[in-house]
XYZ file of N, CA and C in Angstrom:
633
model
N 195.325 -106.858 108.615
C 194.952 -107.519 107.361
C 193.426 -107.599 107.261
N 192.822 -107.432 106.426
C 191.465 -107.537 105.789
C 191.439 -108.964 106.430
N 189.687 -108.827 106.535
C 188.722 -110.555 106.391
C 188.797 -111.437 105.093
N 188.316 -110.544 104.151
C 188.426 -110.837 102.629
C 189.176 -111.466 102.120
N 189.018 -112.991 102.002
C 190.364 -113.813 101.853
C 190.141 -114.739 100.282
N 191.168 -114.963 99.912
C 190.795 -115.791 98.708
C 190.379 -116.885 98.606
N 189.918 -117.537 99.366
C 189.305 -119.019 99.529
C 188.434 -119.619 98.194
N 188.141 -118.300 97.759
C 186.996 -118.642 96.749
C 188.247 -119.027 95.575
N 189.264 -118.745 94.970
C 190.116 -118.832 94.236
C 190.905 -120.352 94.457
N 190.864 -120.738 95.750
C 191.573 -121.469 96.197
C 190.731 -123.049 95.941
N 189.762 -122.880 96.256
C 188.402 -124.040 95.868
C 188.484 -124.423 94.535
N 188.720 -123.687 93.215
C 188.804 -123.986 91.552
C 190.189 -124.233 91.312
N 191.525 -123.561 92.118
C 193.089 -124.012 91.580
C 193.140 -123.843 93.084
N 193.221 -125.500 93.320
C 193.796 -125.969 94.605
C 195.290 -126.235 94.818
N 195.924 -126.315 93.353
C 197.415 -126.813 93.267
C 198.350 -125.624 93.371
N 197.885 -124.233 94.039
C 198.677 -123.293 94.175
C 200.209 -123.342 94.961
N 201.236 -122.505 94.676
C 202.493 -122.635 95.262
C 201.698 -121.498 96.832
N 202.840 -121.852 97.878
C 202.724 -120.799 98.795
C 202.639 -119.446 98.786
N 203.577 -119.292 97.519
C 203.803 -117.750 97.176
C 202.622 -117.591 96.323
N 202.154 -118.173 95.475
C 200.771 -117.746 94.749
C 199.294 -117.589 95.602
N 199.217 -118.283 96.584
C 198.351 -118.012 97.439
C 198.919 -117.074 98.593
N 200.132 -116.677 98.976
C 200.357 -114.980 99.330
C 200.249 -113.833 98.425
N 200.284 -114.273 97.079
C 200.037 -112.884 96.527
C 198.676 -112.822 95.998
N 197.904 -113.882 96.201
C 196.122 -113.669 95.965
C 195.750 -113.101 96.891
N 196.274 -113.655 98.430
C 195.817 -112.774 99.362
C 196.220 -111.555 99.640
N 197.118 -110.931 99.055
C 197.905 -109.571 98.740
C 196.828 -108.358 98.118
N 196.051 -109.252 97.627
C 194.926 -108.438 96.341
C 193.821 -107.559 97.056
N 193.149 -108.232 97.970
C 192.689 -107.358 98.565
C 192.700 -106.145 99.160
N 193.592 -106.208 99.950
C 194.110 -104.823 100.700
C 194.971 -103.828 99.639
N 195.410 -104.333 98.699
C 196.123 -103.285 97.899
C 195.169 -102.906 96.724
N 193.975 -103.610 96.490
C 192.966 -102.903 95.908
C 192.203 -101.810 96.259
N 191.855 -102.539 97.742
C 191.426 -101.479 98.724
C 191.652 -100.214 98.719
N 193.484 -100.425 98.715
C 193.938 -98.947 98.936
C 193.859 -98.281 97.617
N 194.764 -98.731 96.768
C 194.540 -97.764 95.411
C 193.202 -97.648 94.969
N 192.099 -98.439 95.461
C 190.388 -97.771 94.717
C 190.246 -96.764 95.344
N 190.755 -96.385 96.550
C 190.296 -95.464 97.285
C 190.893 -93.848 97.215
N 191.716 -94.180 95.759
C 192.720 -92.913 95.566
C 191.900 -92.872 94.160
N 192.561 -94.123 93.353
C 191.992 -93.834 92.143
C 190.674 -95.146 91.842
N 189.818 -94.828 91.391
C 188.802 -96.010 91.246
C 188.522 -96.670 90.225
N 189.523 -97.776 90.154
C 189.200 -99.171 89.144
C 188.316 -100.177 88.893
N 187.781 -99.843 90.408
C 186.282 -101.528 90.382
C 185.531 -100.628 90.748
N 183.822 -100.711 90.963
C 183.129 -99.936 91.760
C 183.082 -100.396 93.058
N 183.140 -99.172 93.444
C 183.147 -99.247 95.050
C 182.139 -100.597 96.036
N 180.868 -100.637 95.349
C 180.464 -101.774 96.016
C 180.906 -103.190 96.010
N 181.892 -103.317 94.472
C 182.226 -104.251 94.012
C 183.338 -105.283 95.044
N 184.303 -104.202 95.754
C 185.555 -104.585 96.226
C 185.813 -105.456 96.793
N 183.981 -105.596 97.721
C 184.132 -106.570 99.405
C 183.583 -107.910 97.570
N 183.119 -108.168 97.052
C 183.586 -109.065 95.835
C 184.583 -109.497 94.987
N 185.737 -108.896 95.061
C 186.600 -108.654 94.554
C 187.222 -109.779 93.979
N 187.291 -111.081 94.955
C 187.859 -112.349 94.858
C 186.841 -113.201 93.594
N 185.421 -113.143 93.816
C 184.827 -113.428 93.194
C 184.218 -112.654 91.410
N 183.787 -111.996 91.855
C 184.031 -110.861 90.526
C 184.673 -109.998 89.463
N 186.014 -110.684 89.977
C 187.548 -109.749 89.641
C 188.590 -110.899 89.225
N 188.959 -111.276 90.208
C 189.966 -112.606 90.264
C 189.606 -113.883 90.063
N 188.784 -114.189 90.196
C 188.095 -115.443 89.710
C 187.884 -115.743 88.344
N 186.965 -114.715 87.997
C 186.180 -114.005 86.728
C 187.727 -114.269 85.896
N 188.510 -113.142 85.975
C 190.001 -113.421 85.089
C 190.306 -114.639 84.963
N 190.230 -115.808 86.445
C 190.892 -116.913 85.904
C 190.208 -118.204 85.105
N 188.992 -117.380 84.947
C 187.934 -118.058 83.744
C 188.675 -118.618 82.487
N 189.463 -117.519 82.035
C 190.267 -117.688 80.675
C 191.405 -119.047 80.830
N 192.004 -119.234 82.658
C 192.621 -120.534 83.288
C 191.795 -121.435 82.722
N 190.676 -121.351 82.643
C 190.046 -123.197 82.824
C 190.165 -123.588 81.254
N 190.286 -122.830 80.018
C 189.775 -122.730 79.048
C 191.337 -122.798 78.246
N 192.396 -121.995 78.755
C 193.796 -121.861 77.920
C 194.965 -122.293 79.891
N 195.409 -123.152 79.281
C 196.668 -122.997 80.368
C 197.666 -122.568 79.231
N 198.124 -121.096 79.535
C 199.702 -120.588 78.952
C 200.829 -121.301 79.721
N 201.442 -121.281 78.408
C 202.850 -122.619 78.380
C 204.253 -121.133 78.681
N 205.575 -121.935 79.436
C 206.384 -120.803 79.842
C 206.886 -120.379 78.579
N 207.642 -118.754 78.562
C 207.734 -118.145 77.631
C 206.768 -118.033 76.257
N 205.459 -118.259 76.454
C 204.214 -117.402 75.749
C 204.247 -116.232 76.018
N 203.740 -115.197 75.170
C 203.524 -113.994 75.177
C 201.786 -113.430 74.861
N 201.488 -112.705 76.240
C 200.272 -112.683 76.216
C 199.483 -111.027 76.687
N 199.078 -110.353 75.488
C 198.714 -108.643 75.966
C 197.545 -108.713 76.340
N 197.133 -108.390 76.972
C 195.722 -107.496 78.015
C 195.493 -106.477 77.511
N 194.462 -105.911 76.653
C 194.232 -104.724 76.013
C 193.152 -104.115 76.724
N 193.283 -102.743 77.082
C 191.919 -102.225 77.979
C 192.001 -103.329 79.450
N 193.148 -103.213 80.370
C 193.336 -104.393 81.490
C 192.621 -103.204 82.562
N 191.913 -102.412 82.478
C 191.726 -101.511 83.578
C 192.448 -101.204 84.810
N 192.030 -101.941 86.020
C 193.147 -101.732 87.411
C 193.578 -103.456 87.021
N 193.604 -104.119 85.966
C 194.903 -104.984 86.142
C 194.143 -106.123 85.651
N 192.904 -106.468 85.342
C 192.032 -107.656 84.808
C 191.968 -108.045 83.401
N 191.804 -108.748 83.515
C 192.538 -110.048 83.893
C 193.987 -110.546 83.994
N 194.650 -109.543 83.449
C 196.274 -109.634 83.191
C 196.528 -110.292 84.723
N 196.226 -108.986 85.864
C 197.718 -109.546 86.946
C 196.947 -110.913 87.566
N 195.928 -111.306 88.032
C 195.381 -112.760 88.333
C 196.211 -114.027 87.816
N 196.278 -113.537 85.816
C 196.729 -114.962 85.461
C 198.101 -114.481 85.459
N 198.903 -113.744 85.668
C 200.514 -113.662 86.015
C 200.360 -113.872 87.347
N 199.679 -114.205 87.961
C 200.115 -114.612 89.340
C 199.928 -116.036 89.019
N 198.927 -116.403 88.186
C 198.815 -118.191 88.322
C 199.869 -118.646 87.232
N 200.623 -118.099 85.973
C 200.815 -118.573 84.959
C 202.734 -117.499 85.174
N 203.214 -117.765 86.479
C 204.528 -117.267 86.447
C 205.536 -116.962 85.580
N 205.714 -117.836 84.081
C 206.848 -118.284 83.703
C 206.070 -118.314 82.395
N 204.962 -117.395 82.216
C 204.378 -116.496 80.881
C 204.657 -115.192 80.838
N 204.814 -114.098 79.617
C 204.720 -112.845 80.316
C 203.828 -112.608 79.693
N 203.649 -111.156 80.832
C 202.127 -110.457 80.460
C 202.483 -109.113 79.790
N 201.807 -108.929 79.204
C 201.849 -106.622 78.636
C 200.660 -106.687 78.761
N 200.445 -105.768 79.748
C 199.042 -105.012 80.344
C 199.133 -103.625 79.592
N 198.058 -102.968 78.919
C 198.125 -101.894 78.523
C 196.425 -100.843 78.734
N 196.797 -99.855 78.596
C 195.545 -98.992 79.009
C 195.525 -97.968 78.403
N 194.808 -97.448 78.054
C 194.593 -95.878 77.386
C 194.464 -95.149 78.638
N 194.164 -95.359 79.601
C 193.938 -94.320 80.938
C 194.632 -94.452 81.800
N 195.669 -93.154 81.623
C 196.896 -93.540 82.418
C 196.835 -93.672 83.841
N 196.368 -93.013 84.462
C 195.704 -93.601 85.768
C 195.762 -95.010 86.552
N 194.864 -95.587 85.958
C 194.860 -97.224 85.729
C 195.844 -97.474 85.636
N 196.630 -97.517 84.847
C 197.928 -98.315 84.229
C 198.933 -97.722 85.427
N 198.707 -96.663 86.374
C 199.515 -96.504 87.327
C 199.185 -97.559 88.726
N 197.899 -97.439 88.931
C 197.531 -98.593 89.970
C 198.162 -100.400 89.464
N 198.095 -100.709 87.786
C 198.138 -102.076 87.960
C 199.594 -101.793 88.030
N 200.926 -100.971 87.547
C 201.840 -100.747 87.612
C 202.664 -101.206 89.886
N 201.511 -100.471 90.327
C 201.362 -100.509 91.852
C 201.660 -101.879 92.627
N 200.412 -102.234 92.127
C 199.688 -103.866 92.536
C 201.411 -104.643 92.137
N 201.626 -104.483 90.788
C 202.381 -105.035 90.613
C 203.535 -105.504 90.891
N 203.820 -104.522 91.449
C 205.309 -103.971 92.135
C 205.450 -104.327 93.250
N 204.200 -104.225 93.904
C 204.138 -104.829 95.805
C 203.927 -106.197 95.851
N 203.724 -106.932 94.440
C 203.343 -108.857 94.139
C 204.922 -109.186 94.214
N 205.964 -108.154 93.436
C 207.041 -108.937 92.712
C 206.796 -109.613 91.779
N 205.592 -109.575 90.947
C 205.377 -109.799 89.575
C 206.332 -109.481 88.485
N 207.056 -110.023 88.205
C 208.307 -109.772 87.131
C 208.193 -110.461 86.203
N 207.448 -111.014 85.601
C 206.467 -111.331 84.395
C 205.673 -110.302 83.905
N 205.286 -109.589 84.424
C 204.308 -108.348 83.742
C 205.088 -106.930 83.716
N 204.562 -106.892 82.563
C 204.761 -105.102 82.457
C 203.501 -104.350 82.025
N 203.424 -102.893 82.158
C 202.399 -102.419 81.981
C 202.225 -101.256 81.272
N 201.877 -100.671 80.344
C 201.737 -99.242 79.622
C 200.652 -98.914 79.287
N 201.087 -97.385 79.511
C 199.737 -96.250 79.094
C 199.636 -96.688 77.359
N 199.202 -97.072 76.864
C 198.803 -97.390 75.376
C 197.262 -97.878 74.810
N 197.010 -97.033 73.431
C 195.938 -97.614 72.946
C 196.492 -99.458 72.369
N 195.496 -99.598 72.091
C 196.018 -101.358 71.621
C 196.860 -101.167 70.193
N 196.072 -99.942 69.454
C 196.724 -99.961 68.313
C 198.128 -99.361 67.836
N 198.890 -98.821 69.338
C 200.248 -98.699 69.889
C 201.075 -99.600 69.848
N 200.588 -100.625 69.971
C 201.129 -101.748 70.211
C 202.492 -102.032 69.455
N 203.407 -102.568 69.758
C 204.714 -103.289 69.052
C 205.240 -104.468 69.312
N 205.173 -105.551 68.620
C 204.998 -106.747 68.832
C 204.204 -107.882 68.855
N 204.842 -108.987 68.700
C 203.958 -110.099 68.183
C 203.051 -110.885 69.540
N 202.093 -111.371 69.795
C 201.683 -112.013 70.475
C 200.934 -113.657 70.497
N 200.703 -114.544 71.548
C 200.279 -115.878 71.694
C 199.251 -115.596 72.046
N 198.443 -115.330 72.418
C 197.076 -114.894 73.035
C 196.914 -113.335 73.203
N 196.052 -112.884 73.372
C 195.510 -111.510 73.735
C 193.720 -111.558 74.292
N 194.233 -111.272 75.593
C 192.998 -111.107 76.581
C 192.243 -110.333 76.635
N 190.938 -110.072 77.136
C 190.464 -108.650 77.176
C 189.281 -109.324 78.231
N 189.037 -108.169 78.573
C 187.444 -108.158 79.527
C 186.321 -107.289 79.377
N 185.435 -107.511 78.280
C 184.323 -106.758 77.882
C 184.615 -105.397 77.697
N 185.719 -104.975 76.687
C 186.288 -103.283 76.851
C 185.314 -102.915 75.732
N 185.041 -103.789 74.698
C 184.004 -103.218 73.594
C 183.909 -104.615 72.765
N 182.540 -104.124 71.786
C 182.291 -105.384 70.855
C 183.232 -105.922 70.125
N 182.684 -107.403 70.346
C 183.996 -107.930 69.110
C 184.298 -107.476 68.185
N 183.271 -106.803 67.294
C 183.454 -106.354 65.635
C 184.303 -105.391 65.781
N 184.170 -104.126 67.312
C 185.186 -103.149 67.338
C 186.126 -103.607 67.446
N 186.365 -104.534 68.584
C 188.422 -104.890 69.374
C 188.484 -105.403 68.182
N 188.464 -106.244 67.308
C 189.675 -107.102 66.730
C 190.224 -106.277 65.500
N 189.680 -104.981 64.902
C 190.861 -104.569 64.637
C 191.535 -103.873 64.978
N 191.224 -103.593 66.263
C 192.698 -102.941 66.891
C 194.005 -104.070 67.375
N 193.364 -105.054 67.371
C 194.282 -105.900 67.459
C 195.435 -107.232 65.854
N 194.345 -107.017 64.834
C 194.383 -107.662 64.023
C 196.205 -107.698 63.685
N 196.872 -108.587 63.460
C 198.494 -108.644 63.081
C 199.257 -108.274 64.437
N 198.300 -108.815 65.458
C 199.510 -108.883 66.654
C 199.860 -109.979 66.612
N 199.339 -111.165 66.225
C 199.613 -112.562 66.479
C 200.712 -113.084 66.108
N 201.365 -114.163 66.800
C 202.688 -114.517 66.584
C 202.308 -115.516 65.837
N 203.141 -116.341 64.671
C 202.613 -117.245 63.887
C 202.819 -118.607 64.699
N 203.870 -118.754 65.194
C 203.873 -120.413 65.877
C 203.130 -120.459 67.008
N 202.675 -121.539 66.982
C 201.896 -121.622 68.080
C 202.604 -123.322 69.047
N 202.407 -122.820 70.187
C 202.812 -123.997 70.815
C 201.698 -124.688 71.782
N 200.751 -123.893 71.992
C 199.960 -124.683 72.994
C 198.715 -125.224 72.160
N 198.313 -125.759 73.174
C 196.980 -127.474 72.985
C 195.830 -126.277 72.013
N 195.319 -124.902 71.720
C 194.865 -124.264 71.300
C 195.689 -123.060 70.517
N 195.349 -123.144 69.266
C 195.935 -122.144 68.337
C 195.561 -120.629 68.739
N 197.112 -120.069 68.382
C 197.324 -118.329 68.909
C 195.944 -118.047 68.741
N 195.213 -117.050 69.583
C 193.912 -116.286 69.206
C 194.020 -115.249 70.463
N 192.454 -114.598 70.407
C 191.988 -113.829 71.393
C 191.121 -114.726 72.605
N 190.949 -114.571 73.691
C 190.673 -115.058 74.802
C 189.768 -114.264 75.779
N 188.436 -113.562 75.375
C 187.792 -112.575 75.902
C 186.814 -112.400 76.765
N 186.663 -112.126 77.861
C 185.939 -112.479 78.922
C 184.750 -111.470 78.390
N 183.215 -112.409 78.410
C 182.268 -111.068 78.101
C 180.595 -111.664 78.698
N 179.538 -111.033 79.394
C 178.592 -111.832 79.391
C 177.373 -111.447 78.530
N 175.873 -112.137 78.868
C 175.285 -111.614 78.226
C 175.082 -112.242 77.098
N 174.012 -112.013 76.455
C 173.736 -112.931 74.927
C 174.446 -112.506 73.913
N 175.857 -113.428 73.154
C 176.726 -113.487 72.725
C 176.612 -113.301 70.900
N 175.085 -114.127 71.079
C 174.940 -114.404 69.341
C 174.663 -113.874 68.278
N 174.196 -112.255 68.571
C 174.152 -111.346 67.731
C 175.383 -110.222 67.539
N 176.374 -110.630 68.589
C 177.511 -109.592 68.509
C 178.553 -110.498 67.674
N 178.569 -111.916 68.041
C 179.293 -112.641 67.263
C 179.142 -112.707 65.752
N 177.963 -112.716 65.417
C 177.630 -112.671 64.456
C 177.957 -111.400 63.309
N 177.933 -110.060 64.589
C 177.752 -109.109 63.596
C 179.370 -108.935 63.361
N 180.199 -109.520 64.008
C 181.638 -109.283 63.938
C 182.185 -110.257 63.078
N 182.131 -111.408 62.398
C 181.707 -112.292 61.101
C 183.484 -112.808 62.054
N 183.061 -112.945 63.038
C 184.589 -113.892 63.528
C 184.157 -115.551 63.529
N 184.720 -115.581 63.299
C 184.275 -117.554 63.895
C 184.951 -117.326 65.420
N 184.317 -117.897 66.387
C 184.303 -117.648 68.076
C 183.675 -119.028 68.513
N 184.519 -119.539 69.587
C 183.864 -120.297 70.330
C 183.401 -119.430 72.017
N 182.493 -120.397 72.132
C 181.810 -119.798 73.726
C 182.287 -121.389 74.657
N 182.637 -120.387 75.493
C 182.971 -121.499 77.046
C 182.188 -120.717 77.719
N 181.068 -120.892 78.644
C 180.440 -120.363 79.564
C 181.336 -121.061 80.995
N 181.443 -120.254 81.721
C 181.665 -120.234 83.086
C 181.184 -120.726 83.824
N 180.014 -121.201 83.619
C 178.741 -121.535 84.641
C 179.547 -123.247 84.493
N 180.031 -123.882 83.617
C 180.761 -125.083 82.888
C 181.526 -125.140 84.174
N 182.704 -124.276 85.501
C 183.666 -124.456 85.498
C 183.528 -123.826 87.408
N 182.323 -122.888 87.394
C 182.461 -122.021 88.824
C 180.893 -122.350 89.056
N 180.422 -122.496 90.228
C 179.149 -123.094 90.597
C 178.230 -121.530 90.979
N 178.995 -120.252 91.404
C 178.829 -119.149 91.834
C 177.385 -118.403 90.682
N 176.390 -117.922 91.303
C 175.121 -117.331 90.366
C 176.240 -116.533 89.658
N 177.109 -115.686 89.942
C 177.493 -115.072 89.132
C 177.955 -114.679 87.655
N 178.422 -116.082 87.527
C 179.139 -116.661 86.224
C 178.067 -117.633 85.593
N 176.436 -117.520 85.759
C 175.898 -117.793 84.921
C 175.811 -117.421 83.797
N 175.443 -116.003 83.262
C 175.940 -115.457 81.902
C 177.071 -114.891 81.323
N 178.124 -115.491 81.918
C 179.767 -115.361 81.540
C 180.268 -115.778 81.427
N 180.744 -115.810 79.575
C 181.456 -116.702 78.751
C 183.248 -116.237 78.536
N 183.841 -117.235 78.243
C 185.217 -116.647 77.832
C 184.761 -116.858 76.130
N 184.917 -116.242 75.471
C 185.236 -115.945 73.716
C 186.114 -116.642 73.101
N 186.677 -117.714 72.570
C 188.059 -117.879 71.953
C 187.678 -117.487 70.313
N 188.688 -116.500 69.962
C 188.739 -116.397 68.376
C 190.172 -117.209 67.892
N 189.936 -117.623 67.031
C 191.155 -118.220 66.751
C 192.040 -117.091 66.083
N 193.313 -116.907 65.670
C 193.571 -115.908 64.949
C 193.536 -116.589 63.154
């Protein structure tokens, strides 16, 4: 087994089940292996992985807790981000992970399969493939707001059940106020730096658009 342990995950959601803190620690070594076939993170990134990857995803945790049977797509999830993190914390939500690069969508397909993640599914698809209604829709900096939201626009499911109305949930850093702007969304900013003490997540906000 790898050194590389999730501790850092474990410090922000201390109330984990046994099995959720075996399949965080699962992440490592099976990243390991599939980057090393096909490459989803950069290579320097990996020995970070907990922090820069899994953490980072459960940014969108501090900001939305998904309620059971929500429905929640990952558009552009690359090797699995943020999707498989919060299906490991948010069991009894499901996830649709999707990718235009089929590749990818074979590794988070992987990961997935060796978690017993049975909440998630995963497909080779553009977003605008899509079929079906959704409660949230995640993303992690795949492109500007003004581009993603209409590939996503009329996925949203109309009822909403949780403490925050259906929207998008988008992990992105960097100065926010001219992209927001040019995308004429109304957006709130949660910065990270609010929630993880790590230099990292100083300029990294989660996005909420409402739908």
């Amino acid at each position: 087994m790898s050194e590389v342990k999730p501790d850092i995950v474990l410090k922000y959601f201390p109330n984990l089940t046994e099995k959720q803190i075996a399949q965080f620690a699962q992440l490592f070594d099976l990243y390991s292996f599939w980057n090393a076939q096909i490459n989803v993170i950069s290579r320097k990134d990996i020995e970070e992985l907990y922090e820069r990857h899994v953490l980072h995803s459960l940014g969108i945790a501090k900001v939305c807790t998904f309620k059971p049977g929500e429905n929640v797509l990952d558009v552009g999830t690359g090797g699995g981000f943020p999707g498989i993190p919060l299906a490991i914390l948010f069991p009894e939500t499901d996830f649709h992970l999707v990718d235009s690069i089929g590749k990818k969508i074979k590794v988070v397909k992987e990961v997935a399969s060796a978690l017993g993640l049975e909440n998630l599914k995963a497909d080779h698809l553009r977003a605008e493939q899509i079929k079906g209604k959704f409660n949230f829709i995640v993303s992690r900096a795949v492109t500007r707001l003004g581009e993603f939201y209409p590939w996503i626009q009329g996925k949203f499911k109309k009822d909403a059940i949780n403490a925050i109305p259906n929207g998008i949930l988008y992990l992105k850093g960097g100065d926010l106020e001219e992209e927001i702007k040019e995308s004429k969304l109304k957006a709130e900013l949660y910065p990270l730096s609010a929630y993880f003490e790590e230099d990292f997540f100083e300029t990294k906000y989660v996005v909420y658009v409402p739908q």
